[in-house]
Coordinates of N, CA, C and O in Angstrom, one line a residue:
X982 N 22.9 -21.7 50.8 CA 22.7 -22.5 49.6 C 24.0 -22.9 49.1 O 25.0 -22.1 49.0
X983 N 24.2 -24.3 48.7 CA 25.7 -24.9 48.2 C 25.7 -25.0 46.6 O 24.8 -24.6 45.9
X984 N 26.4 -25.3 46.4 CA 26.7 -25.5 44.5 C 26.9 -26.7 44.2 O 27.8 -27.3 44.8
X985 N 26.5 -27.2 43.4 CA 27.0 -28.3 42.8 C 26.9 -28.6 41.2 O 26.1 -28.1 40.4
X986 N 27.9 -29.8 41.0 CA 28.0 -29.4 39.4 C 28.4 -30.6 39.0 O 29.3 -31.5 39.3
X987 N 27.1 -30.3 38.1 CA 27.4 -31.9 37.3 C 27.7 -31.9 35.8 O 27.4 -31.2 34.9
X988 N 28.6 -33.1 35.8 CA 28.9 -33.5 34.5 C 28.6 -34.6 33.8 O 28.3 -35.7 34.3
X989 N 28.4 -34.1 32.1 CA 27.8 -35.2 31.8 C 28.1 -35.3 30.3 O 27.8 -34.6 29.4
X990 N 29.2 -36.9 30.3 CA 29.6 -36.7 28.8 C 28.6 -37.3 27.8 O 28.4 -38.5 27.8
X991 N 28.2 -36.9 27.2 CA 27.1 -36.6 26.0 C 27.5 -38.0 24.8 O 28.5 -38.1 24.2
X992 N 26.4 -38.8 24.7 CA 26.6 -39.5 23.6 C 25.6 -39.8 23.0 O 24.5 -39.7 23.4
X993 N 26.1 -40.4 21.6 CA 24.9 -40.4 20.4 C 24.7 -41.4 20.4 O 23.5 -41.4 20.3
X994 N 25.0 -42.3 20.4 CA 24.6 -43.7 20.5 C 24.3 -44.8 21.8 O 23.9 -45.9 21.7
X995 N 24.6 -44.3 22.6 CA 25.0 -44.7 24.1 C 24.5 -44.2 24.8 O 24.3 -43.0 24.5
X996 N 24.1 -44.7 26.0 CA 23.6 -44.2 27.2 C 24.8 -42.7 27.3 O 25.9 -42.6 26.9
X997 N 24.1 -41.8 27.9 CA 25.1 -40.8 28.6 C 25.3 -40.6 29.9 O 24.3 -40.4 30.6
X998 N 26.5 -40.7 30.5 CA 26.9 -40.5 31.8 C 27.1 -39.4 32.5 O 27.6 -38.4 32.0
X999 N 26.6 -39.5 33.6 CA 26.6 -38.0 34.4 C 27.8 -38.7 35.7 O 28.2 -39.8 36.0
X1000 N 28.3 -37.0 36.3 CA 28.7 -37.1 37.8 C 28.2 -35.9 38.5 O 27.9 -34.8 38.0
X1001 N 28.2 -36.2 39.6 CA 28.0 -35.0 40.6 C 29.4 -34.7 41.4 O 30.2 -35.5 41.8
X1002 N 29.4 -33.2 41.5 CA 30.5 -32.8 42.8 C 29.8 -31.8 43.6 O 28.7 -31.4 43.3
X1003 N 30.3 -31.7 44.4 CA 30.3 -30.5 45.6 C 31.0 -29.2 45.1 O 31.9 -29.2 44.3
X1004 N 30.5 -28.0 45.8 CA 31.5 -27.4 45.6 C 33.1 -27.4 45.7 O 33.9 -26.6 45.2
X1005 N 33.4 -28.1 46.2 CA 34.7 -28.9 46.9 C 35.5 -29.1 45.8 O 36.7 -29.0 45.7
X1006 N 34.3 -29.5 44.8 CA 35.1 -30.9 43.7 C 35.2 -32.0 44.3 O 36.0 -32.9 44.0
X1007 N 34.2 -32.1 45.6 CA 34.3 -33.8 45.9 C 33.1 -34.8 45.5 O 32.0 -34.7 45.9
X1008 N 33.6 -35.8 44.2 CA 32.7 -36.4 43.8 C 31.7 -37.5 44.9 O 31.8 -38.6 45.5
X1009 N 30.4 -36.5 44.5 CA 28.9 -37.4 45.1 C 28.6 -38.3 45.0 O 28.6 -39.0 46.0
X1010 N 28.2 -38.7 43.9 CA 28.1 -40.1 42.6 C 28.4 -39.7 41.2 O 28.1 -38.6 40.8
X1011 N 29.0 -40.9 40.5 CA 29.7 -40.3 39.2 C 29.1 -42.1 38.3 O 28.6 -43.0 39.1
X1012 N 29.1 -42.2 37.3 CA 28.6 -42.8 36.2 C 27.8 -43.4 36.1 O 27.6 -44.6 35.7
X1013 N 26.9 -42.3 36.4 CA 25.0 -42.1 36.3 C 24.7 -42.9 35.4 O 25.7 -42.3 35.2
X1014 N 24.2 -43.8 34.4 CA 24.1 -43.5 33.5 C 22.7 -43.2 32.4 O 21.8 -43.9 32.8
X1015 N 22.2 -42.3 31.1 CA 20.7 -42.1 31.4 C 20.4 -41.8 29.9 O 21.3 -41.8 29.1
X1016 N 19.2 -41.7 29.8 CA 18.8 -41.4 28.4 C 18.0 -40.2 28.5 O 17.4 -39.7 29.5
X1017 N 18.0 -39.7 27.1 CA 17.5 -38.7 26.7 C 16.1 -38.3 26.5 O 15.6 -37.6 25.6
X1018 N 15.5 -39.4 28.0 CA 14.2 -39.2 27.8 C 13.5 -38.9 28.9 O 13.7 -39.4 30.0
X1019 N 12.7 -38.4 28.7 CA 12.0 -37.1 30.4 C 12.0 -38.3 31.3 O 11.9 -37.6 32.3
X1020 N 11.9 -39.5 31.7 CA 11.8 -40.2 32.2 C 13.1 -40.4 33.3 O 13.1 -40.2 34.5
X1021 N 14.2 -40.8 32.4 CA 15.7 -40.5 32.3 C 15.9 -39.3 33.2 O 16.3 -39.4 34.4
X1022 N 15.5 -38.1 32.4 CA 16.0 -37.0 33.2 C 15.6 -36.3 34.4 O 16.2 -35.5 35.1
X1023 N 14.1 -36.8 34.4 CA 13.7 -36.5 35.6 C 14.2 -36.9 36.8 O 14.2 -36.2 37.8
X1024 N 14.9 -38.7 36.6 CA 15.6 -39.4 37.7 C 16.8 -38.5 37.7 O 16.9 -38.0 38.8
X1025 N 17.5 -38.3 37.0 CA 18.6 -37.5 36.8 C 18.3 -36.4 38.1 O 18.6 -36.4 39.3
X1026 N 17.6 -35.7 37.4 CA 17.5 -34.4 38.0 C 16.9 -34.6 39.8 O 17.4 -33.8 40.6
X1027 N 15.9 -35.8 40.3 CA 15.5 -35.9 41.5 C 17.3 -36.2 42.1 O 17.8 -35.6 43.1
X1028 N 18.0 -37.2 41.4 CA 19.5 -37.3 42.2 C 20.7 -36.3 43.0 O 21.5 -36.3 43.9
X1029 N 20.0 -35.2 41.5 CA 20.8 -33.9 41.9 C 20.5 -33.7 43.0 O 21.1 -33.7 44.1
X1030 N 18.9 -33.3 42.5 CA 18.2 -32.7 44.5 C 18.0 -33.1 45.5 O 17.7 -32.6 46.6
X1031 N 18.3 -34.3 45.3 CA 18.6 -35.3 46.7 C 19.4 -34.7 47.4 O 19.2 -34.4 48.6
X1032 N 20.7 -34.5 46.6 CA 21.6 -34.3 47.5 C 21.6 -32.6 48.1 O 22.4 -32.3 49.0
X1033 N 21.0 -32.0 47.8 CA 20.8 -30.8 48.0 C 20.0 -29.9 47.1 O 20.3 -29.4 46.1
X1034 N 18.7 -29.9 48.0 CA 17.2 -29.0 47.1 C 17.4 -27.9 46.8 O 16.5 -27.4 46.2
X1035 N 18.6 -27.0 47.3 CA 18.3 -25.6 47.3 C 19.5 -25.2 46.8 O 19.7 -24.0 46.8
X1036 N 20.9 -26.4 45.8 CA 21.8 -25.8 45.3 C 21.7 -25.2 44.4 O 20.8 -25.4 43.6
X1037 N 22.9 -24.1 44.1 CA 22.4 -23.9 42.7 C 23.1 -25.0 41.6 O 24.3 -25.4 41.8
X1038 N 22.5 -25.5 40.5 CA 23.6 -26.1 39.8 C 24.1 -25.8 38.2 O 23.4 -25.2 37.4
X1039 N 25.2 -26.2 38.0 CA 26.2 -25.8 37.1 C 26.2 -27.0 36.2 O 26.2 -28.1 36.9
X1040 N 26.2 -27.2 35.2 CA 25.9 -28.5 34.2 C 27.0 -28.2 33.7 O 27.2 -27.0 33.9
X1041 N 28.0 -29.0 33.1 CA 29.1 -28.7 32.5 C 29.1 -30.2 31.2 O 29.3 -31.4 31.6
X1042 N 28.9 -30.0 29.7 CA 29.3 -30.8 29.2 C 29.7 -30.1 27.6 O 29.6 -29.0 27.2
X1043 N 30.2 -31.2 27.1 CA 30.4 -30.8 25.5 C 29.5 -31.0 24.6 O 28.5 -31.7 24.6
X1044 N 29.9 -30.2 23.5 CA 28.7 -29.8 22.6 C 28.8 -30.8 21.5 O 29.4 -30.4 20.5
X1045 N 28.3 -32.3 21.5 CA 28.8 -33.4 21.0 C 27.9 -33.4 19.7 O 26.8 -33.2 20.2
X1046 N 27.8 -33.5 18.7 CA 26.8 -33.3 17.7 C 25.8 -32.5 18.2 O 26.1 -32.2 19.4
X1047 N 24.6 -32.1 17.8 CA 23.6 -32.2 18.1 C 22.8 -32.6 19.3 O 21.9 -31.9 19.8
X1048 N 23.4 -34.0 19.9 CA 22.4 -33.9 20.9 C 23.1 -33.8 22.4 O 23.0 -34.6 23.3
X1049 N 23.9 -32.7 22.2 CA 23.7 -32.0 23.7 C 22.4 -31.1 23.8 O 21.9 -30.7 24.8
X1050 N 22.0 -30.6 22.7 CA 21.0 -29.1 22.5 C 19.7 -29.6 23.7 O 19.5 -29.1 24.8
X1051 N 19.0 -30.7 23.2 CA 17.9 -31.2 24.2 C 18.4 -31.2 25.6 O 17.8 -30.7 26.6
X1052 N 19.1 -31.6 25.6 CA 20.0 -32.1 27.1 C 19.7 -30.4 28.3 O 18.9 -30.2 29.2
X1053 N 20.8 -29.5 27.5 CA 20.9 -28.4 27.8 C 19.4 -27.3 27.7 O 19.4 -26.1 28.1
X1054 N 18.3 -27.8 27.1 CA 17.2 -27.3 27.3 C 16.8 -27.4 28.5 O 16.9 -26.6 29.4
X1055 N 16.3 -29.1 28.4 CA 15.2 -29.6 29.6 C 16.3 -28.8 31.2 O 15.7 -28.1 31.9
X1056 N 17.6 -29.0 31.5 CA 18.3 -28.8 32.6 C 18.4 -27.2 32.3 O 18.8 -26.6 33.4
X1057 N 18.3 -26.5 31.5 CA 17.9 -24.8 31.8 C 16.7 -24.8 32.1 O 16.8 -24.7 33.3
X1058 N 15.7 -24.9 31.9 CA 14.7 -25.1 32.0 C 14.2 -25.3 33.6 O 13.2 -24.8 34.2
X1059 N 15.2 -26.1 34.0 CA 14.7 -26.3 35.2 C 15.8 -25.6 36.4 O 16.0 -26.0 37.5
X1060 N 16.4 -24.3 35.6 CA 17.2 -23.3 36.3 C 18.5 -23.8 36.8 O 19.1 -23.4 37.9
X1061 N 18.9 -24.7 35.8 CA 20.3 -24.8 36.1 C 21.5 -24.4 35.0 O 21.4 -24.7 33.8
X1062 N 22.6 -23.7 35.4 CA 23.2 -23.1 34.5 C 24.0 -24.3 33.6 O 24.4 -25.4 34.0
X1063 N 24.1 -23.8 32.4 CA 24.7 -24.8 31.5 C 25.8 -24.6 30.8 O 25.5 -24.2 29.7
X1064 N 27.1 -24.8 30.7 CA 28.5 -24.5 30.2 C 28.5 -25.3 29.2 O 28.0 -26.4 29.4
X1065 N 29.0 -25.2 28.2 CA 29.7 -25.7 27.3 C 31.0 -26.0 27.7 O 31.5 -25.3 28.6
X1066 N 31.7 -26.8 27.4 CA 33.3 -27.2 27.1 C 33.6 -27.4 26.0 O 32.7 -28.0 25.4
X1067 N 34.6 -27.1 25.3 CA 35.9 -27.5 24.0 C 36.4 -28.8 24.4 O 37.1 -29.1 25.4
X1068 N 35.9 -29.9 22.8 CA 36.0 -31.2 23.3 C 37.7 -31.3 23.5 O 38.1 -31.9 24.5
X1069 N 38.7 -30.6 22.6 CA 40.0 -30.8 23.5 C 39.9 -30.5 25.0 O 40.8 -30.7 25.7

């Protein structure tokens, strides 16, 4: 099973962008971009597993107002771990 880990900078007014890497840190595809709506995230999430159904993955974003909270539900939810970052 491989790892991969996506990032995704979080915005309130804007579309939010994601990227994928490899364990490597070699970027897969990078400025996804999606909304905060099961529709959105579902595409999101089938891209992840494209690239590998059986990774585990690592979500890495910042806690930007408020609406990272949803973000970081629906992608726990669907058993992927979720980090926070310090917007410095």
């Amino acid at each position: 099973m491989g790892e991969l880990r996506l990032g995704i900078d979080v915005a309130c007014r804007e579309a939010h962008r994601a990227a994928l890497a490899d364990a490597a840190g070699k970027i897969v595809w990078g400025n996804r971009r999606f909304s905060t709506s099961s529709a959105d995230l579902d595409r999101l999430w089938a891209a992840v597993r494209a690239v590998d159904p059986d990774a585990e993955v690592t979500v890495v974003m910042e806690p930007t107002r408020n609406a990272w909270v949803p973000l970081a539900a629906w992608l726990r939810a669907r058993g992927a771990a979720v980090r926070m970052v310090a917007p410095e």
